[in-house]
Amino acid sequence: AAARRHLFLVLLFTGPFNCFASYSRATELFYSLNEGLPAGVLIGSLARDLQLPGWAAEEQVGAALAVAQGPALSFSLASQGLGGQYVSLDNRSGELHTSALEIDREALCAENGAGTSPPAPSPEACLLLLDVLVLPQEYFRLVKVKIAIRDVNDNAPRFPVPHICLWVPENAPVNTRLAIEHPALDPDVGTNGVQTYRLRDDYGVFTLDVEENESGERTPYLIVMGALDREARGEYVTLIFAEDGGTPPLVGSATLTIGISDVNDNCPQFSESQLNVTLCGNSSTGAHVATVRALDADLGSNAQITYSYSQKVPQPSKDLFHLDESKGIVELSRKIDGDTPRLHRLIILANGPGCIPAVITVLLSIIKVMMRPPEVVPRFIANEVDGVVYLKELEPVNTPIAFFTIKDPDEKYKVDCYLDGDGPFRLTPYKPYNNEYLLETTKPLDYEVQQLYEISVVAWNSEGFHVNKIIKVQVLDDNDNSPVFSQQLIELSIEENNVPNAFLAKLHATDADSGERGKVSYYLGPDAPSYFALDKTTGVLTVSTQLDREEKEKYRYTVKAVDSGLPPRESIATVTITVLDKNDNSPRFINKDFSFFVPENFPGFGEIGVISVTDADSGRNGWVALSVVNGSDIFVIDTGKGILRAKVSLDREQQSSYVLWIEAVDGGDPALSSTAKITVLLLDINDNPPLVLFPQSNMSYLLVLPSTLPGSPITEVYAVDKDTGMNAVIAYSIIGRRGPRPESFRIDPKTGNITLEEALMQNDYGLYRLLVKVSDHGYPEPLYSTVMVNLFVNDTVSNESYIESLLRKEPDINIEEKLPQISIEPTHKKIESASCVPTLVALSIISLGSITLVTGMGIYICLRKGKKPHSADENLEVQIPLNRRINLHMLEKKPMEISNI
């Protein structure tokens, strides 16, 4: 934007000529690259390709020389359009690189470059357009950059529908071509687009061909290679494959169903050419004579057949016998009289659309009846309507149905009768009457087994003539069946946290009874929880609330199926519902904060403590794995037992406590987790002796003036202990002394302050060496260090080298094994009584008067000056016998000489 403003100002102030010159230097560059490249791929260098000044110098000599030749070039995009999203421009070098946004040619340039302009170099081109400004003004150019995106075979052909149906008439000639309406689509272009099609199975009668139109679209055609017959095979199912021309090629497929449509290539045919029929002369009107039937292998309207008499059939025969045109049934249309011919030749035609009729001949012979047939007269006991007897299924055995009277109209022939048909019925003579028969049941009727029976009472005379009376028995249903569940134990399962009113199952019970008696309604048992619902009509079982497995995992209750009979009958089934676990509970620590106290120097991998964690879920969702989030290089945790251990021994002096975060992750997908804070506090062990910080060397010494008053502090021993508590409480004691009057000095057991106990006399001059023991109060055994405190009693230090030589000699010192007396809670009364002694002495001295004091001090000074050299040398050379020897050089860690404090 700044570059564009700069350009505008330059054009504004330089006038029309410069503006014309700037636009005259407009340049066009063309690049190409593959789609799908990663970020940072070099597309081209504008400075190099435009031959701008300085580009060669930068490559060969260096940037310094390029700067010397002129002002630095600047490159910027004139607008942040679509191209700017996919390309990054280096403002200094002018290099174009691919950006982090990957280029997808199919998404960028749908429909062969729609949305790009100006026209592409080729029909398949896809262009990114950039306007780049080159500054400063003396090099100003507006560069039109066109980047052609080359296609990569990254898309497989895909059919728009998974199932393609194509119909071919069965009379289609060989080489018939039919276009497949749904060709495969491939977003790639050129050879990467769809090239060929093939069939998995051509059945020997099909093949594929591909035609390309002027716009380059390829359409597959199905070619018929053999004869088709719908009556032999009506459908072919195969797979059609579309393959592109990439390397390697990609393939897409769809199911191709080829249906063979019917044509009228079959005509009606009779299975026989002649049918012989005999008809009694006394047959009643409407009596069945014969049935003819022809077959046509075609379908639909092509197979429609109509029947008609041939013109060769005489009109009287047509009038006597009626032919049903659609069914081919021949019936007697009027009674036969004495003038009716006894022989009829009926020629019947079966007509199909566009076909030559099929022919069948019915030879009909009419037999003259000389006698009348027997008569069967029924008298019904049970309820009868229009020849149908109605019986309840619960009627007892031997229930009477009807009486039948058998008569001979001519009264000269013997007539017998019997029962024809299946069913629990019997026909027996009813004595003592002749020709009377009783029809009754032989066992209970069951509506659910059979609802309708058709039986015949047949009567025949001695001449062979017979007649039958057809009786239909309709069994009436009764509510004698209870509903029956398909399963007595219905086992269901549902995941917890279900949506409200979730579907559980559709219960189904059947009732063999009919009508309202067989209509089933569903009800929940009294033990069902209130949040379960059962639809009375459909039997759909739902749950109205969310179930929680952690609250309750199993449900068991009863359901009822009740019919609508009077009285109603019912049956019961048991429903068990198992609530399946979902990972809806995070691992839960018993405590959010755990604290463990561990003595320092605890052995590595020892058990520090147990971290208890639970997960309310089950199975893998309830498996918990523990891990240390921080401090994993020192601490480890046993996942199975939750035992926290340290890999190494811990030192309280390095770190007194550790704060860890323990993460518990369950085995669900996705996994849930929780964390807990663990504080490990190290208990101190007395593993560090006191460290003497002052004096810093056993070779240092301190000048003590003889005029020092008793009770005056001389120096101190200062030590520290890295331990804590009683392990760090330090006591000081003098365990060895050497000097003219070594008991002149004492040390405070608590503070380490060394004070003068008694006034120094003339004989007390010289070097004093005090071996100080610094001990802690650790348990079970205190630790200690020693240091040598050197005090030189004199007015001045006249010969330091001599004193230093004495310090270098190893002294023999008696070791006093005397524990320092230190009280944690000192008694104030003792301190007060001890502090009164110096006060009394001071008051006594003051009372002697100023004269006596001056005289005494004068005499003391004179004596001291006269005996100082001899006395000092004598005292320094005194050898004190020691019980044991101490190597002071072993106690000296870092010798530092202190000349005067």
PDB file of N, CA, C and O in Angstrom, residues 529-550:
ATOM      1  N   PRO A 529     -39.576 -48.967  36.082  1.00  0.00           N
ATOM      2  CA  PRO A 529     -39.375 -47.577  36.520  1.00  0.00           C
ATOM      3  C   PRO A 529     -40.229 -46.624  35.698  1.00  0.00           C
ATOM      4  O   PRO A 529     -40.603 -46.892  34.555  1.00  0.00           O
ATOM      5  N   SER A 530     -40.509 -45.472  36.301  1.00  0.00           N
ATOM      6  CA  SER A 530     -41.452 -44.528  35.693  1.00  0.00           C
ATOM      7  C   SER A 530     -40.907 -43.880  34.426  1.00  0.00           C
ATOM      8  O   SER A 530     -41.677 -43.351  33.626  1.00  0.00           O
ATOM      9  N   TYR A 531     -39.564 -43.879  34.235  1.00  0.00           N
ATOM     10  CA  TYR A 531     -39.005 -43.197  33.068  1.00  0.00           C
ATOM     11  C   TYR A 531     -38.940 -44.107  31.848  1.00  0.00           C
ATOM     12  O   TYR A 531     -38.350 -43.728  30.832  1.00  0.00           O
ATOM     13  N   PHE A 532     -39.514 -45.305  31.922  1.00  0.00           N
ATOM     14  CA  PHE A 532     -39.675 -46.142  30.732  1.00  0.00           C
ATOM     15  C   PHE A 532     -41.121 -46.027  30.255  1.00  0.00           C
ATOM     16  O   PHE A 532     -42.052 -45.963  31.066  1.00  0.00           O
ATOM     17  N   ALA A 533     -41.292 -45.994  28.932  1.00  0.00           N
ATOM     18  CA  ALA A 533     -42.623 -45.855  28.346  1.00  0.00           C
ATOM     19  C   ALA A 533     -42.818 -46.923  27.278  1.00  0.00           C
ATOM     20  O   ALA A 533     -41.878 -47.261  26.548  1.00  0.00           O
ATOM     21  N   LEU A 534     -44.036 -47.459  27.215  1.00  0.00           N
ATOM     22  CA  LEU A 534     -44.371 -48.498  26.241  1.00  0.00           C
ATOM     23  C   LEU A 534     -45.644 -48.069  25.527  1.00  0.00           C
ATOM     24  O   LEU A 534     -46.686 -47.890  26.160  1.00  0.00           O
ATOM     25  N   ASP A 535     -45.519 -47.887  24.194  1.00  0.00           N
ATOM     26  CA  ASP A 535     -46.683 -47.493  23.419  1.00  0.00           C
ATOM     27  C   ASP A 535     -47.702 -48.625  23.405  1.00  0.00           C
ATOM     28  O   ASP A 535     -47.385 -49.765  23.053  1.00  0.00           O
ATOM     29  N   LYS A 536     -48.948 -48.290  23.773  1.00  0.00           N
ATOM     30  CA  LYS A 536     -49.985 -49.307  23.918  1.00  0.00           C
ATOM     31  C   LYS A 536     -50.292 -50.003  22.602  1.00  0.00           C
ATOM     32  O   LYS A 536     -50.527 -51.214  22.579  1.00  0.00           O
ATOM     33  N   THR A 537     -50.232 -49.257  21.514  1.00  0.00           N
ATOM     34  CA  THR A 537     -50.647 -49.817  20.228  1.00  0.00           C
ATOM     35  C   THR A 537     -49.490 -50.445  19.465  1.00  0.00           C
ATOM     36  O   THR A 537     -49.591 -51.568  18.976  1.00  0.00           O
ATOM     37  N   THR A 538     -48.364 -49.704  19.366  1.00  0.00           N
ATOM     38  CA  THR A 538     -47.255 -50.170  18.519  1.00  0.00           C
ATOM     39  C   THR A 538     -46.276 -51.083  19.248  1.00  0.00           C
ATOM     40  O   THR A 538     -45.518 -51.812  18.604  1.00  0.00           O
ATOM     41  N   GLY A 539     -46.274 -51.024  20.595  1.00  0.00           N
ATOM     42  CA  GLY A 539     -45.318 -51.829  21.349  1.00  0.00           C
ATOM     43  C   GLY A 539     -43.917 -51.263  21.345  1.00  0.00           C
ATOM     44  O   GLY A 539     -42.964 -51.982  21.671  1.00  0.00           O
ATOM     45  N   VAL A 540     -43.762 -49.976  20.982  1.00  0.00           N
ATOM     46  CA  VAL A 540     -42.449 -49.349  20.969  1.00  0.00           C
ATOM     47  C   VAL A 540     -42.064 -48.981  22.398  1.00  0.00           C
ATOM     48  O   VAL A 540     -42.785 -48.253  23.082  1.00  0.00           O
ATOM     49  N   LEU A 541     -40.894 -49.490  22.831  1.00  0.00           N
ATOM     50  CA  LEU A 541     -40.404 -49.247  24.180  1.00  0.00           C
ATOM     51  C   LEU A 541     -39.356 -48.145  24.117  1.00  0.00           C
ATOM     52  O   LEU A 541     -38.402 -48.215  23.330  1.00  0.00           O
ATOM     53  N   THR A 542     -39.513 -47.102  24.927  1.00  0.00           N
ATOM     54  CA  THR A 542     -38.590 -45.973  24.955  1.00  0.00           C
ATOM     55  C   THR A 542     -38.223 -45.659  26.392  1.00  0.00           C
ATOM     56  O   THR A 542     -38.880 -46.112  27.333  1.00  0.00           O
ATOM     57  N   VAL A 543     -37.161 -44.848  26.533  1.00  0.00           N
ATOM     58  CA  VAL A 543     -36.752 -44.346  27.845  1.00  0.00           C
ATOM     59  C   VAL A 543     -36.725 -42.834  27.750  1.00  0.00           C
ATOM     60  O   VAL A 543     -36.159 -42.254  26.827  1.00  0.00           O
ATOM     61  N   SER A 544     -37.375 -42.174  28.702  1.00  0.00           N
ATOM     62  CA  SER A 544     -37.598 -40.733  28.601  1.00  0.00           C
ATOM     63  C   SER A 544     -36.454 -39.916  29.160  1.00  0.00           C
ATOM     64  O   SER A 544     -36.417 -38.712  28.952  1.00  0.00           O
ATOM     65  N   THR A 545     -35.527 -40.515  29.847  1.00  0.00           N
ATOM     66  CA  THR A 545     -34.444 -39.762  30.474  1.00  0.00           C
ATOM     67  C   THR A 545     -33.111 -40.392  30.126  1.00  0.00           C
ATOM     68  O   THR A 545     -33.053 -41.501  29.569  1.00  0.00           O
ATOM     69  N   GLN A 546     -32.053 -39.670  30.441  1.00  0.00           N
ATOM     70  CA  GLN A 546     -30.711 -40.197  30.233  1.00  0.00           C
ATOM     71  C   GLN A 546     -30.398 -41.242  31.303  1.00  0.00           C
ATOM     72  O   GLN A 546     -30.680 -41.042  32.485  1.00  0.00           O
ATOM     73  N   LEU A 547     -29.796 -42.342  30.860  1.00  0.00           N
ATOM     74  CA  LEU A 547     -29.379 -43.390  31.789  1.00  0.00           C
ATOM     75  C   LEU A 547     -27.902 -43.220  32.107  1.00  0.00           C
ATOM     76  O   LEU A 547     -27.108 -42.824  31.249  1.00  0.00           O
ATOM     77  N   ASP A 548     -27.570 -43.532  33.334  1.00  0.00           N
ATOM     78  CA  ASP A 548     -26.184 -43.413  33.797  1.00  0.00           C
ATOM     79  C   ASP A 548     -25.737 -44.784  34.291  1.00  0.00           C
ATOM     80  O   ASP A 548     -26.289 -45.299  35.266  1.00  0.00           O
ATOM     81  N   ARG A 549     -24.782 -45.387  33.584  1.00  0.00           N
ATOM     82  CA  ARG A 549     -24.336 -46.720  33.968  1.00  0.00           C
ATOM     83  C   ARG A 549     -23.727 -46.729  35.362  1.00  0.00           C
ATOM     84  O   ARG A 549     -23.872 -47.702  36.115  1.00  0.00           O
ATOM     85  N   GLU A 550     -23.048 -45.625  35.711  1.00  0.00           N
ATOM     86  CA  GLU A 550     -22.418 -45.587  37.028  1.00  0.00           C
ATOM     87  C   GLU A 550     -23.463 -45.535  38.140  1.00  0.00           C
ATOM     88  O   GLU A 550     -23.179 -45.906  39.278  1.00  0.00           O
TER      89      GLU A 550
END
